[in-house]
Short mmCIF file of C-alpha atoms in Angstrom, two decimals:
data_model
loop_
_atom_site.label_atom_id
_atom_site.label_comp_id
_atom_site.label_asym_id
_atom_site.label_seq_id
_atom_site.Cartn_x
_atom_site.Cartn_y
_atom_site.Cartn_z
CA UNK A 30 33.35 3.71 26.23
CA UNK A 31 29.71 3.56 26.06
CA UNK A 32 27.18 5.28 28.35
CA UNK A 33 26.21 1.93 30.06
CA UNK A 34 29.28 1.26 30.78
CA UNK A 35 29.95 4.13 33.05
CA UNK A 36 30.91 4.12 36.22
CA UNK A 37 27.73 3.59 38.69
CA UNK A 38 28.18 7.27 40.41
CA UNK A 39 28.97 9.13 37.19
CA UNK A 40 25.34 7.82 35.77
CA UNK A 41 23.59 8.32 38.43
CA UNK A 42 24.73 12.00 38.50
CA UNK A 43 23.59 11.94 34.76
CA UNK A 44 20.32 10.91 35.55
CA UNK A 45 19.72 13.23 38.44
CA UNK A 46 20.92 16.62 36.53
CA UNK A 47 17.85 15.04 33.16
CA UNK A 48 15.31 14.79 35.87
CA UNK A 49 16.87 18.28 37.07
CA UNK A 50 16.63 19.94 34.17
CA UNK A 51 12.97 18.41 33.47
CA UNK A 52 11.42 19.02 36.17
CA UNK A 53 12.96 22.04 38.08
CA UNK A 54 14.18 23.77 34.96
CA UNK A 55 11.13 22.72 32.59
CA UNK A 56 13.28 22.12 29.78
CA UNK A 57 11.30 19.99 26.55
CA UNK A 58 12.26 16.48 25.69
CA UNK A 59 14.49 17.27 23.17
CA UNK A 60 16.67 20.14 25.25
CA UNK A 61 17.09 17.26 28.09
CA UNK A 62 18.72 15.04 25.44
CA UNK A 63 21.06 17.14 23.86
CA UNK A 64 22.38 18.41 27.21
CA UNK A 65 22.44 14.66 28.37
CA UNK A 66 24.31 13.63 25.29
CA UNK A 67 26.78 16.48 25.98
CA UNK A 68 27.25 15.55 29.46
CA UNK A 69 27.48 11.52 29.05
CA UNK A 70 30.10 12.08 26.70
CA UNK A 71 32.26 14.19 29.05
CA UNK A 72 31.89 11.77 31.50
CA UNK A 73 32.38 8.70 29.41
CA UNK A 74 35.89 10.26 28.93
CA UNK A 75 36.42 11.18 32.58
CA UNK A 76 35.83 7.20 32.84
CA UNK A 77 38.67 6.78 30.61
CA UNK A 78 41.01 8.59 32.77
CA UNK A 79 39.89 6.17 35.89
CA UNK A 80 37.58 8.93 37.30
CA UNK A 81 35.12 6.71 39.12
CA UNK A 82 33.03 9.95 40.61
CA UNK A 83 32.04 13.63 40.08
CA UNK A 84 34.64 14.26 42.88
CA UNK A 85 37.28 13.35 40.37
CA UNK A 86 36.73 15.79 37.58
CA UNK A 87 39.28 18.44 37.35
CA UNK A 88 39.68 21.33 35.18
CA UNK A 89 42.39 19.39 33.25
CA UNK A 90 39.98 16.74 32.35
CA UNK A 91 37.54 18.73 31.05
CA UNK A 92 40.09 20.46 28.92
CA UNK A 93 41.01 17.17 27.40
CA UNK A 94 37.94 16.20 26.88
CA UNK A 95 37.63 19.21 24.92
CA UNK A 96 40.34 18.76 23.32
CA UNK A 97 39.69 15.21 21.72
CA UNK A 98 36.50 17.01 20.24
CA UNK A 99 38.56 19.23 18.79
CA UNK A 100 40.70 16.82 17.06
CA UNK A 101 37.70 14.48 16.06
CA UNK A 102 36.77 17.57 14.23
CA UNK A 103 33.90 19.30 15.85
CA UNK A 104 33.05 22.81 15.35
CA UNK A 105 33.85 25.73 16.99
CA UNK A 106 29.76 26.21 17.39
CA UNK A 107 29.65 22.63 19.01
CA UNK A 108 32.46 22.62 21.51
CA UNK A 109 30.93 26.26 22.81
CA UNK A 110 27.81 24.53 23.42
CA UNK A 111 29.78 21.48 24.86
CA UNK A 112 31.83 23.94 27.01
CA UNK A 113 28.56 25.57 28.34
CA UNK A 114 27.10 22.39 29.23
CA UNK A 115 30.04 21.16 31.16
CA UNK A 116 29.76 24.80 32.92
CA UNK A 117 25.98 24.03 33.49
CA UNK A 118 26.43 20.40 35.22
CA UNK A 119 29.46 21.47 37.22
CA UNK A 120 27.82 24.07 38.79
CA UNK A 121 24.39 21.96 39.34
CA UNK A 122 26.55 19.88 40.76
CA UNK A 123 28.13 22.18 43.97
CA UNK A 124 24.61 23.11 44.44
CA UNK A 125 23.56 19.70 44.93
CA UNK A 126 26.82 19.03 47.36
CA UNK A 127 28.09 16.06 45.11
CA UNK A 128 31.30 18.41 44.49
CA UNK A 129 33.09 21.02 46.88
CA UNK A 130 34.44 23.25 44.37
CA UNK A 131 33.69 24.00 40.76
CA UNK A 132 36.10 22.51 37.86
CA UNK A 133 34.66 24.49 35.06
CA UNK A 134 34.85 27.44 36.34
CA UNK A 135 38.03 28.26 34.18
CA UNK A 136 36.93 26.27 31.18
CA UNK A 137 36.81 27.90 28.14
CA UNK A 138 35.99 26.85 24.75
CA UNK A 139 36.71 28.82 21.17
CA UNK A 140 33.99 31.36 20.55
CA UNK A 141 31.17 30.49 18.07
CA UNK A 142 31.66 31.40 14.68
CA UNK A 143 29.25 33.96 13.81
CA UNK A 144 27.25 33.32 10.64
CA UNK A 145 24.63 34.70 8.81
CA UNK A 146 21.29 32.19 8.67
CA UNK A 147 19.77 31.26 5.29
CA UNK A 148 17.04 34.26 4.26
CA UNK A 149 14.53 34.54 1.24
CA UNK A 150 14.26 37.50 -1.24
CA UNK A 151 10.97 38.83 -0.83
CA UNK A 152 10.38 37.52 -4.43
CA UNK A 153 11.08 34.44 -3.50
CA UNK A 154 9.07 33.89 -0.44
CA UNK A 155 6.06 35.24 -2.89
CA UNK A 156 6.63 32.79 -6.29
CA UNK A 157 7.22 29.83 -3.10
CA UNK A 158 3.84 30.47 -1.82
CA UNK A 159 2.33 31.34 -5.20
CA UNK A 160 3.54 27.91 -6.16
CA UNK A 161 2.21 26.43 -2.83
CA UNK A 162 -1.52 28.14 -3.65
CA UNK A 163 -1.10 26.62 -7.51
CA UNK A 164 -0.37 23.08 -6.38
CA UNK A 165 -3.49 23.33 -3.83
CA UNK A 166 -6.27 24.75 -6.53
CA UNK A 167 -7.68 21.46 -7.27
CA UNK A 168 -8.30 21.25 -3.37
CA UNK A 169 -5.82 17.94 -2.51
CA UNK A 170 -5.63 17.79 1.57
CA UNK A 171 -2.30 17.48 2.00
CA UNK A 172 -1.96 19.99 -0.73
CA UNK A 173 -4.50 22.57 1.16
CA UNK A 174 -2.28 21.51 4.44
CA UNK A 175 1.18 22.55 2.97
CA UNK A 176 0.36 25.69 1.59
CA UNK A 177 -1.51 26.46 5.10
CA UNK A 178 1.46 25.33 7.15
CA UNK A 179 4.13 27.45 4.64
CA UNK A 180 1.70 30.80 5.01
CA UNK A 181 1.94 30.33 8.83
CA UNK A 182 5.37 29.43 9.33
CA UNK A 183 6.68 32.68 7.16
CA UNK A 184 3.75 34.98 8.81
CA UNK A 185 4.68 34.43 12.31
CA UNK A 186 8.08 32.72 12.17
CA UNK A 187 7.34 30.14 14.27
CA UNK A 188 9.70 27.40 14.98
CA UNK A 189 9.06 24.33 13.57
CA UNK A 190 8.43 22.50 16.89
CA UNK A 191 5.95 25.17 17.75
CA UNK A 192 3.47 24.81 14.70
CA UNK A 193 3.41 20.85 14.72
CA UNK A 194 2.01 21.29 18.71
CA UNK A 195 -0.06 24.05 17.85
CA UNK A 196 -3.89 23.14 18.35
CA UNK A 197 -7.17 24.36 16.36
CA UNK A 198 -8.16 26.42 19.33
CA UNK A 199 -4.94 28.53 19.24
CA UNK A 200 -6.09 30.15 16.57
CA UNK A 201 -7.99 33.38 17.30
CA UNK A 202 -9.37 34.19 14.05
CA UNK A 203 -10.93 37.48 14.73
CA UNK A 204 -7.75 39.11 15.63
CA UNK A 205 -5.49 36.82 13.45
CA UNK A 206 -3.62 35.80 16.44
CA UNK A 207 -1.62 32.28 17.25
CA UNK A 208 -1.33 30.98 21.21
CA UNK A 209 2.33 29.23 20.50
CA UNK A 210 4.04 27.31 23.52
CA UNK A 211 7.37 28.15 22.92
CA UNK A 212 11.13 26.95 24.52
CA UNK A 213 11.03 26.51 28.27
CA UNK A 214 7.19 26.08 27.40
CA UNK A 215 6.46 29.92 27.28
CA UNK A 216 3.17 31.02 25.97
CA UNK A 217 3.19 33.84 23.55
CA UNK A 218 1.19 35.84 21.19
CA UNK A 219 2.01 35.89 17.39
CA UNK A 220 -0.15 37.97 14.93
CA UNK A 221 -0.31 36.60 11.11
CA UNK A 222 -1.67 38.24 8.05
CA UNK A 223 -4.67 38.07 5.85
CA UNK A 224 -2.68 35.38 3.48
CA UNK A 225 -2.24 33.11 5.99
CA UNK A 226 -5.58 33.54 7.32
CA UNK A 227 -7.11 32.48 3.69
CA UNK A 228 -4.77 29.50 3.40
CA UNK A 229 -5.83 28.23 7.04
CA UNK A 230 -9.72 28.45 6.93
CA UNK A 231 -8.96 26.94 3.39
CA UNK A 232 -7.47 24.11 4.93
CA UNK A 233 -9.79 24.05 7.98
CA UNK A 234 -12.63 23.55 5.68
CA UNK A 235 -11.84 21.46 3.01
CA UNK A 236 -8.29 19.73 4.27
CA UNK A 237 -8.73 18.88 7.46
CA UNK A 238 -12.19 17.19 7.23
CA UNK A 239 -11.05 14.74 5.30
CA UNK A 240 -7.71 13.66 6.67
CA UNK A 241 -9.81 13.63 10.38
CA UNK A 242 -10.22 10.59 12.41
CA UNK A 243 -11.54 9.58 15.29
CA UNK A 244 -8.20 10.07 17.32
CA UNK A 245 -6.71 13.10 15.62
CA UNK A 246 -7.96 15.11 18.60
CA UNK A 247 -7.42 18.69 18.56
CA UNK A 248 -4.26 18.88 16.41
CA UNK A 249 -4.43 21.70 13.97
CA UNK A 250 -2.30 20.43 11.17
CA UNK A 251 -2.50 16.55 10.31
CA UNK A 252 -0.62 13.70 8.47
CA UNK A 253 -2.38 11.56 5.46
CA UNK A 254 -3.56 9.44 7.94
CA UNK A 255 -4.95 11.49 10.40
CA UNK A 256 -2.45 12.10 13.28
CA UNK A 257 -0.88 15.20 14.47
CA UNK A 258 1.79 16.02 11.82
CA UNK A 259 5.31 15.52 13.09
CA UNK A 260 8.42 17.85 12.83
CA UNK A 261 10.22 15.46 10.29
CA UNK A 262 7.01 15.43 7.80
CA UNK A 263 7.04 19.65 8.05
CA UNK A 264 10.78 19.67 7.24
CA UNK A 265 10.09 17.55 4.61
CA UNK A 266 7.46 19.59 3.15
CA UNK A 267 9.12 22.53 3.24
CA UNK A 268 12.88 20.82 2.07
CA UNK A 269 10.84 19.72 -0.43
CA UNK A 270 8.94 23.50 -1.84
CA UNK A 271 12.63 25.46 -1.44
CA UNK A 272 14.58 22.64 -3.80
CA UNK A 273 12.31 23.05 -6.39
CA UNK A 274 12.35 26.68 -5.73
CA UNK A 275 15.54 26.13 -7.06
CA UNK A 276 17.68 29.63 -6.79
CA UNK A 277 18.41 29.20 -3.14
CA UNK A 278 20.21 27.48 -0.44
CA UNK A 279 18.35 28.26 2.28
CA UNK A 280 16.91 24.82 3.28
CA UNK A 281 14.08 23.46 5.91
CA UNK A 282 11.31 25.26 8.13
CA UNK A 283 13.86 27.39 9.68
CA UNK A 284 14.55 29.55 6.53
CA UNK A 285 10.84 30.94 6.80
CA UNK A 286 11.76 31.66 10.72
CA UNK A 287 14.94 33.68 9.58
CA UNK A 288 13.22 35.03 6.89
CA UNK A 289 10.19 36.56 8.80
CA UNK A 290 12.28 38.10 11.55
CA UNK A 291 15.04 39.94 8.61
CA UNK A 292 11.78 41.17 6.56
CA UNK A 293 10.05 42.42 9.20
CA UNK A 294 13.20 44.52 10.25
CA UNK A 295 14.00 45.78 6.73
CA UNK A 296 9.79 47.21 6.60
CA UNK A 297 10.70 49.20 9.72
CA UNK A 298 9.72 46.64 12.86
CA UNK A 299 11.03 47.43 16.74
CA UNK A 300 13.83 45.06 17.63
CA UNK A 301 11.83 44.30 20.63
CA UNK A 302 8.57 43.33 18.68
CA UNK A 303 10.45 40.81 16.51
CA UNK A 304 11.80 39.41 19.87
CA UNK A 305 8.51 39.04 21.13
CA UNK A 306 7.40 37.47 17.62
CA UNK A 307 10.01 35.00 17.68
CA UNK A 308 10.27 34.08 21.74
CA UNK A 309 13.55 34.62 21.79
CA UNK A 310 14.69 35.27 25.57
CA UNK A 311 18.10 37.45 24.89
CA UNK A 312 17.49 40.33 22.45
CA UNK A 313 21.28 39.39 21.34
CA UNK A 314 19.48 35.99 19.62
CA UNK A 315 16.84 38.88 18.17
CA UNK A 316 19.91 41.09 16.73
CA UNK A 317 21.66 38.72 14.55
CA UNK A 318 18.70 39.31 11.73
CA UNK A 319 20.08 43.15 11.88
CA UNK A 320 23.64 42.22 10.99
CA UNK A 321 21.57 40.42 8.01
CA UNK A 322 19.87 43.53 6.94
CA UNK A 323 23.05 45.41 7.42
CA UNK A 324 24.83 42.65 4.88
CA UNK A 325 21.93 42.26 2.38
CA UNK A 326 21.86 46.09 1.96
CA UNK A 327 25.68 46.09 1.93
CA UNK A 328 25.66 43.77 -0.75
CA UNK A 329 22.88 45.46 -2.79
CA UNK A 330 24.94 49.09 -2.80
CA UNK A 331 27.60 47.18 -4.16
CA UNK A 332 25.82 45.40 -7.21
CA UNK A 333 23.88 49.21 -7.80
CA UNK A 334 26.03 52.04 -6.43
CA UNK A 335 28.53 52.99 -9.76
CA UNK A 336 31.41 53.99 -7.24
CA UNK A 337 30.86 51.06 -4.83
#
């Protein structure tokens, strides 16, 4: 069953929780959607069960509707997330008196599989940017732009969301300091180093001028023909610089992010500042990149240690 097909209560309630979470909860564009996609496919299968209303839903359906993820073959990752957004509309849902009690209150879903993310040897981060500084010497824009946006995204591990929106005037140069509006559109401070520095002035004066137009507006980082860049043309770029790196498998923008948060704890940095780097609400998120440390020094005392 399709989402327009649903019953005429069920979307409605749909609709109210995206406005909900947009406007009371200040969630981005892109977090409404995924929790909206979540949620209209749990109720597009409480449809097929002849549920015509919220007050229908019971745990049992939920369960099911688990279930037939399950067998369609989603992960274990995805039906945790599906399981917490269930858990998050349910309850939004008592609080807005369109249920009495609570059918997810018992739901549970299997626990995420933990996994280690994609990181970069030192070395490597150094011959990608090395080759990133090569391919911009004869001073190409978009050449001056990628090394610029690969220097910023590994010195402050920004997501990849966050540099696209970031603006020329978040840039403190003095103290080498970004203003990044983060997830839940939190402002933080994020230092970068001297490197990245050089490769954005670099770009600032010779890049940027010429890819300007009249309606590029304030937009630090800009496509060939003059708008903001986009998150899909940054992936791109940086897909693009770790395939022909060609000894690794981390892939995308968010290898840089993992990579700047595990380097930054093997040189000695406070949990807490790398939290504060990265915006990450829960020091748990933060802690992951010491299990990663942990396993990449594991794995080094068994290629050196004679009696590993």
């Amino acid at each position: 069953m399709s989402t327009q097909d649903l019953p005429a209560a069920l979307d409605g309630a749909a609709a109210r929780f995206g406005r909900y979470l947009e406007a009371e909860r200040g969630r981005s564009a892109h977090t409404v959607r995924a929790y909206l996609s979540d949620v209209e496919s749990l109720l597009a299968h409480a449809a097929t069960e002849g549920i015509q209303d919220l007050a229908g839903l019971e745990l049992g359906t939920l369960r099911r509707w688990l279930g037939a993820q399950s067998e369609s073959g989603k992960s274990r990752a995805t039906l945790a997330r599906r399981a917490a957004t269930a858990r998050a509309f349910t309850a939004w849902a008592v609080r807005e008196e369109l249920i009495d009690a609570d059918p997810a209150l018992r739901l549970k879903a299997p626990k995420r599989e933990k996994s280690l993310p994609g990181v970069l040897h030192q070395q490597q981060v150094q011959r990608l940017v090395d080759a990133a500084e090569a391919a911009s010497a004869e001073g190409e824009p978009l050449a001056l732009r990628n090394r610029a946006m690969l220097e910023l995204l590994y010195a402050s591990g920004v997501r990849v969301g966050e540099l696209a929106g970031m603006d020329v005037d978040d840039l403190d140069p003095d103290r080498r300091t970004l203003r990044v509006l983060g997830k839940g559109n939190k402002e933080r401070t994020v230092p970068y180093g001297l490197p990245a520095a050089l490769a954005v002035d670099d770009w600032l004066r010779r890049g940027r001028p010429a890819l300007a137009t009249g309606s590029s507006g304030p937009a630090l980082f800009l496509g060939a023909r003059g708008g903001r860049v986009d998150q899909r043309q940054v992936r791109s770029v940086v897909k693009d610089m770790l395939e022909r790196l060609g000894d690794t498998a981390a892939t995308g923008p968010h290898a840089l992010r993992h990579s700047a948060a595990t380097h930054l704890l093997d040189g000695g940095a406070d949990l807490r500042a790398v939290q504060e780097i990265l915006g990450h609400s829960s020091l748990a998120t933060t802690q992951i990149y010491t299990h990663v440390s942990v396993e990449r020094l594991r794995q080094s005392y068994q290629q050196a240690h004679p009696r590993a």
